[in-house]
PDB file of C-alpha atoms in Angstrom:
ATOM      1  CA  GLU A   1      89.449 103.289  95.728  1.00 46.00           C
ATOM      2  CA  ASP A   2      85.744 103.203  94.895  1.00 50.00           C
ATOM      3  CA  CYS A   3      84.202 105.613  97.306  1.00 52.00           C
ATOM      4  CA  THR A   4      81.688 107.383  95.070  1.00 50.00           C
ATOM      5  CA  GLN A   5      79.097 107.514  97.846  1.00 51.00           C
ATOM      6  CA  THR A   6      81.388 108.453 100.738  1.00 53.00           C
ATOM      7  CA  CYS A   7      84.232 110.450  99.152  1.00 57.00           C
ATOM      8  CA  PRO A   8      84.096 114.220  99.337  1.00 56.00           C
ATOM      9  CA  THR A   9      84.033 116.333  96.226  1.00 59.00           C
ATOM     10  CA  GLU A  10      87.202 118.249  95.399  1.00 59.00           C
ATOM     11  CA  ALA A  11      85.763 121.498  96.792  1.00 59.00           C
ATOM     12  CA  ALA A  12      84.578 119.743  99.958  1.00 58.00           C
ATOM     13  CA  ALA A  13      87.911 117.960 100.344  1.00 54.00           C
ATOM     14  CA  GLU A  14      89.866 121.199 100.075  1.00 52.00           C
ATOM     15  CA  ALA A  15      87.486 122.923 102.505  1.00 61.00           C
ATOM     16  CA  ASN A  16      87.673 120.116 105.069  1.00 67.00           C
ATOM     17  CA  LEU A  17      91.263 118.912 104.932  1.00 82.00           C
ATOM     18  CA  PRO A  18      94.036 120.948 103.350  1.00 90.00           C
ATOM     19  CA  ILE A  19      95.957 117.824 102.260  1.00 92.00           C
ATOM     20  CA  ALA A  20      96.756 116.213  98.951  1.00 93.00           C
ATOM     21  CA  TYR A  21      98.653 113.235  97.632  1.00 92.00           C
ATOM     22  CA  ILE A  22     100.684 112.450  94.560  1.00 94.00           C
ATOM     23  CA  ASN A  23     101.096 109.022  93.016  1.00 92.00           C
ATOM     24  CA  VAL A  24     104.865 109.285  92.673  1.00 92.00           C
ATOM     25  CA  ASP A  25     105.192 106.170  90.515  1.00 92.00           C
ATOM     26  CA  SER A  26     102.752 107.590  87.958  1.00 93.00           C
ATOM     27  CA  LEU A  27     104.437 110.972  88.135  1.00 95.00           C
ATOM     28  CA  LEU A  28     107.904 109.536  87.474  1.00 94.00           C
ATOM     29  CA  LEU A  29     106.671 107.361  84.608  1.00 95.00           C
ATOM     30  CA  GLN A  30     105.050 110.309  82.838  1.00 97.00           C
ATOM     31  CA  TYR A  31     107.249 113.282  83.777  1.00 97.00           C
ATOM     32  CA  GLN A  32     109.318 113.991  80.660  1.00 97.00           C
ATOM     33  CA  TYR A  33     112.362 115.080  82.674  1.00 97.00           C
ATOM     34  CA  SER A  34     112.322 111.731  84.470  1.00 97.00           C
ATOM     35  CA  ILE A  35     111.948 109.905  81.148  1.00 97.00           C
ATOM     36  CA  ASP A  36     114.863 111.867  79.651  1.00 97.00           C
ATOM     37  CA  LEU A  37     117.097 111.232  82.670  1.00 96.00           C
ATOM     38  CA  ASN A  38     116.295 107.524  82.588  1.00 96.00           C
ATOM     39  CA  ASP A  39     117.066 107.385  78.873  1.00 97.00           C
ATOM     40  CA  GLN A  40     120.374 109.147  79.538  1.00 96.00           C
ATOM     41  CA  LEU A  41     121.235 106.655  82.273  1.00 96.00           C
ATOM     42  CA  LEU A  42     120.242 103.712  80.056  1.00 97.00           C
ATOM     43  CA  ARG A  43     122.508 104.962  77.247  1.00 97.00           C
ATOM     44  CA  LYS A  44     125.379 105.369  79.687  1.00 95.00           C
ATOM     45  CA  ARG A  45     124.771 101.860  81.063  1.00 96.00           C
ATOM     46  CA  GLU A  46     124.672 100.400  77.541  1.00 97.00           C
ATOM     47  CA  ASN A  47     127.887 102.209  76.560  1.00 95.00           C
ATOM     48  CA  SER A  48     129.630 101.038  79.726  1.00 94.00           C
ATOM     49  CA  GLN A  49     128.461  97.480  79.171  1.00 96.00           C
ATOM     50  CA  ALA A  50     129.584  97.520  75.539  1.00 96.00           C
ATOM     51  CA  SER A  51     133.013  98.858  76.515  1.00 93.00           C
ATOM     52  CA  TYR A  52     133.387  96.249  79.244  1.00 96.00           C
ATOM     53  CA  ASN A  53     132.162  93.411  76.989  1.00 96.00           C
ATOM     54  CA  GLN A  54     134.666  94.359  74.282  1.00 96.00           C
ATOM     55  CA  LYS A  55     137.558  94.284  76.750  1.00 95.00           C
ATOM     56  CA  ALA A  56     136.292  91.043  78.316  1.00 96.00           C
ATOM     57  CA  ARG A  57     136.106  89.342  74.884  1.00 97.00           C
ATOM     58  CA  GLN A  58     139.624  90.529  74.082  1.00 96.00           C
ATOM     59  CA  PHE A  59     140.874  89.141  77.404  1.00 96.00           C
ATOM     60  CA  GLU A  60     139.118  85.802  76.826  1.00 96.00           C
ATOM     61  CA  GLU A  61     140.711  85.508  73.384  1.00 96.00           C
ATOM     62  CA  GLU A  62     144.150  86.259  74.802  1.00 95.00           C
ATOM     63  CA  ALA A  63     143.627  83.782  77.655  1.00 95.00           C
ATOM     64  CA  ALA A  64     142.507  81.081  75.196  1.00 95.00           C
ATOM     65  CA  GLU A  65     145.546  81.798  72.988  1.00 94.00           C
ATOM     66  CA  PHE A  66     147.810  81.541  76.036  1.00 92.00           C
ATOM     67  CA  GLN A  67     146.246  78.191  76.968  1.00 92.00           C
ATOM     68  CA  ARG A  68     146.732  76.843  73.412  1.00 92.00           C
ATOM     69  CA  LYS A  69     150.373  77.934  73.401  1.00 90.00           C
ATOM     70  CA  LEU A  70     150.914  76.409  76.831  1.00 87.00           C
ATOM     71  CA  GLU A  71     149.385  73.077  75.783  1.00 86.00           C
ATOM     72  CA  ASN A  72     151.461  73.000  72.599  1.00 90.00           C
ATOM     73  CA  ASN A  73     154.723  74.003  74.294  1.00 86.00           C
ATOM     74  CA  ALA A  74     154.869  77.036  72.002  1.00 87.00           C
ATOM     75  CA  PHE A  75     156.667  79.279  74.490  1.00 82.00           C
ATOM     76  CA  LEU A  76     160.410  79.588  73.979  1.00 84.00           C
ATOM     77  CA  SER A  77     161.061  79.394  77.697  1.00 89.00           C
ATOM     78  CA  GLU A  78     159.315  78.777  80.980  1.00 89.00           C
ATOM     79  CA  GLN A  79     160.140  82.388  81.909  1.00 92.00           C
ATOM     80  CA  ARG A  80     158.326  83.627  78.784  1.00 91.00           C
ATOM     81  CA  ALA A  81     155.247  81.527  79.685  1.00 90.00           C
ATOM     82  CA  ARG A  82     155.304  82.850  83.265  1.00 91.00           C
ATOM     83  CA  SER A  83     155.648  86.430  82.026  1.00 93.00           C
ATOM     84  CA  GLU A  84     152.656  86.003  79.712  1.00 92.00           C
ATOM     85  CA  GLN A  85     150.623  84.428  82.513  1.00 94.00           C
ATOM     86  CA  GLU A  86     151.432  87.349  84.829  1.00 96.00           C
ATOM     87  CA  ARG A  87     150.441  89.810  82.108  1.00 95.00           C
ATOM     88  CA  LEU A  88     147.093  88.039  81.714  1.00 96.00           C
ATOM     89  CA  ILE A  89     146.502  87.970  85.478  1.00 96.00           C
ATOM     90  CA  LYS A  90     147.159  91.711  85.601  1.00 97.00           C
ATOM     91  CA  LYS A  91     144.815  92.242  82.654  1.00 96.00           C
ATOM     92  CA  GLN A  92     142.112  90.218  84.422  1.00 96.00           C
ATOM     93  CA  GLN A  93     142.532  92.349  87.560  1.00 97.00           C
ATOM     94  CA  ASP A  94     142.323  95.502  85.443  1.00 96.00           C
ATOM     95  CA  LEU A  95     139.130  94.176  83.875  1.00 96.00           C
ATOM     96  CA  GLN A  96     137.603  93.522  87.312  1.00 97.00           C
ATOM     97  CA  GLU A  97     138.603  97.033  88.406  1.00 97.00           C
ATOM     98  CA  LEU A  98     137.034  98.468  85.256  1.00 95.00           C
ATOM     99  CA  ASP A  99     133.804  96.592  85.969  1.00 96.00           C
ATOM    100  CA  GLN A 100     133.757  97.937  89.536  1.00 97.00           C
ATOM    101  CA  ARG A 101     134.571 101.485  88.399  1.00 96.00           C
ATOM    102  CA  LEU A 102     131.836 101.448  85.751  1.00 95.00           C
ATOM    103  CA  SER A 103     129.337 100.111  88.293  1.00 95.00           C
ATOM    104  CA  ASN A 104     130.307 102.826  90.764  1.00 97.00           C
ATOM    105  CA  GLU A 105     130.011 105.517  88.079  1.00 95.00           C
ATOM    106  CA  LEU A 106     126.538 104.296  87.153  1.00 96.00           C
ATOM    107  CA  ALA A 107     125.453 104.191  90.802  1.00 96.00           C
ATOM    108  CA  THR A 108     126.738 107.739  91.303  1.00 97.00           C
ATOM    109  CA  GLU A 109     125.037 108.906  88.124  1.00 96.00           C
ATOM    110  CA  MET A 110     121.767 107.311  89.239  1.00 96.00           C
ATOM    111  CA  GLN A 111     122.034 108.967  92.645  1.00 97.00           C
ATOM    112  CA  ASN A 112     122.712 112.358  91.019  1.00 97.00           C
ATOM    113  CA  MET A 113     119.822 111.825  88.610  1.00 96.00           C
ATOM    114  CA  ASN A 114     117.458 111.016  91.486  1.00 96.00           C
ATOM    115  CA  MET A 115     118.590 114.121  93.378  1.00 97.00           C
ATOM    116  CA  ARG A 116     118.040 116.366  90.330  1.00 96.00           C
ATOM    117  CA  LEU A 117     114.629 114.829  89.756  1.00 96.00           C
ATOM    118  CA  GLN A 118     113.667 115.182  93.407  1.00 95.00           C
ATOM    119  CA  ASP A 119     114.844 118.814  93.421  1.00 96.00           C
ATOM    120  CA  SER A 120     112.792 119.538  90.327  1.00 96.00           C
ATOM    121  CA  ILE A 121     109.639 118.103  91.868  1.00 96.00           C
ATOM    122  CA  TYR A 122     110.163 119.663  95.322  1.00 95.00           C
ATOM    123  CA  ASN A 123     110.970 123.080  93.872  1.00 96.00           C
ATOM    124  CA  TYR A 124     107.805 122.998  91.806  1.00 96.00           C
ATOM    125  CA  LEU A 125     105.698 121.789  94.734  1.00 96.00           C
ATOM    126  CA  HIS A 126     106.929 124.676  96.888  1.00 95.00           C
ATOM    127  CA  GLU A 127     105.793 127.139  94.196  1.00 95.00           C
ATOM    128  CA  TYR A 128     102.561 125.234  93.608  1.00 95.00           C
ATOM    129  CA  ASN A 129     101.735 125.200  97.296  1.00 95.00           C
ATOM    130  CA  LYS A 130     102.103 128.981  97.611  1.00 95.00           C
ATOM    131  CA  VAL A 131      98.832 129.130  95.668  1.00 94.00           C
ATOM    132  CA  LYS A 132      97.136 125.948  96.899  1.00 93.00           C
ATOM    133  CA  ASN A 133      98.068 126.262 100.592  1.00 93.00           C
ATOM    134  CA  TYR A 134      97.977 122.581 101.440  1.00 93.00           C
ATOM    135  CA  HIS A 135      99.096 121.751 104.947  1.00 94.00           C
ATOM    136  CA  LEU A 136     100.332 118.376 103.809  1.00 93.00           C
ATOM    137  CA  ILE A 137     101.229 116.853 100.431  1.00 93.00           C
ATOM    138  CA  ILE A 138     101.816 113.133 100.746  1.00 92.00           C
ATOM    139  CA  SER A 139     103.785 110.886  98.422  1.00 91.00           C
ATOM    140  CA  ASN A 140     102.102 107.652  97.462  1.00 87.00           C
ATOM    141  CA  SER A 141     104.373 105.132  95.741  1.00 83.00           C
ATOM    142  CA  ALA A 142     102.771 101.875  94.619  1.00 75.00           C
ATOM    143  CA  ASN A 143      99.877 102.614  96.988  1.00 66.00           C
ATOM    144  CA  ASP A 144     102.115 101.967  99.988  1.00 78.00           C
ATOM    145  CA  ASN A 145     101.177 105.017 102.052  1.00 77.00           C
ATOM    146  CA  ILE A 146      97.545 105.584 101.195  1.00 81.00           C
ATOM    147  CA  LEU A 147      95.332 102.529 101.170  1.00 79.00           C
ATOM    148  CA  ILE A 148      92.166 104.400 100.233  1.00 82.00           C
ATOM    149  CA  GLY A 149      92.238 107.968  99.029  1.00 83.00           C
ATOM    150  CA  ALA A 150      89.477 110.161  97.734  1.00 87.00           C
ATOM    151  CA  PRO A 151      90.240 111.169  94.163  1.00 89.00           C
ATOM    152  CA  ALA A 152      89.625 114.774  95.191  1.00 90.00           C
ATOM    153  CA  TYR A 153      92.873 114.657  97.206  1.00 91.00           C
ATOM    154  CA  ASN A 154      94.922 113.259  94.284  1.00 92.00           C
ATOM    155  CA  ILE A 155      96.820 116.101  92.600  1.00 95.00           C
ATOM    156  CA  THR A 156      99.096 113.863  90.486  1.00 95.00           C
ATOM    157  CA  ASP A 157      97.698 114.827  87.082  1.00 96.00           C
ATOM    158  CA  GLU A 158      97.682 118.548  87.853  1.00 96.00           C
ATOM    159  CA  VAL A 159     101.286 118.485  89.095  1.00 96.00           C
ATOM    160  CA  LEU A 160     102.418 116.256  86.215  1.00 96.00           C
ATOM    161  CA  GLU A 161     100.889 118.564  83.615  1.00 96.00           C
ATOM    162  CA  ALA A 162     102.576 121.601  85.180  1.00 96.00           C
ATOM    163  CA  LEU A 163     105.957 119.874  85.540  1.00 96.00           C
ATOM    164  CA  ASN A 164     105.928 118.728  81.911  1.00 97.00           C
ATOM    165  CA  ALA A 165     104.915 122.186  80.699  1.00 96.00           C
ATOM    166  CA  ARG A 166     107.674 123.742  82.761  1.00 95.00           C
ATOM    167  CA  TYR A 167     110.262 121.235  81.514  1.00 95.00           C
ATOM    168  CA  ALA A 168     109.204 121.676  77.880  1.00 94.00           C
ATOM    169  CA  ALA A 169     109.634 125.439  78.226  1.00 93.00           C
ATOM    170  CA  LYS A 170     113.261 125.160  79.406  1.00 86.00           C
ATOM    171  CA  PRO A 171     116.102 125.898  76.947  1.00 81.00           C
ATOM    172  CA  ALA A 172     117.457 123.050  74.821  1.00 67.00           C
ATOM    173  CA  LYS A 173     120.270 122.253  77.288  1.00 57.00           C
ATOM    174  CA  LYS A 174     118.281 119.148  78.262  1.00 49.00           C
ATOM    175  CA  SER A 175     119.462 117.214  75.204  1.00 47.00           C
ATOM    176  CA  LYS A 176     122.884 116.258  76.607  1.00 48.00           C
ATOM    177  CA  LYS A 177     124.023 112.958  75.136  1.00 43.00           C
TER     178      LYS A 177
END
């Protein structure tokens, strides 16, 4: 992106082409709302994992106890052994269902988080563009859309600063835990 000789100045860029781009990766890494949402999702993932791990350990202990009893002929009857085995099979199925449910909940939460984040950014950009009047604002994630871009067209820092200021000014409802 070194185009010091050939790149237009910001004023020239705005006069010539009413376009801009945002480095979305940088924006998401530094936008406090994005950071807070990711922290929220991480806490939820950790809590889900801890809950699942606790139940999985309990199941493993019960399964090991069943195996010891089976090997030592500790069951009073074959029916009692079969009943215990069926209970453990059901518990294992419940554990697998719990794992799937928790995974689905996290995926849904992540999708909702991404939608809220996207709405926040798009809503701001619509307001921002009422003043700036760009014809086109391009997203650039991991430099996949723009191979070379004049720094004058990069509005990432300006948008990031405004988004963070706007988020910081919102009421304290953002601290849901």
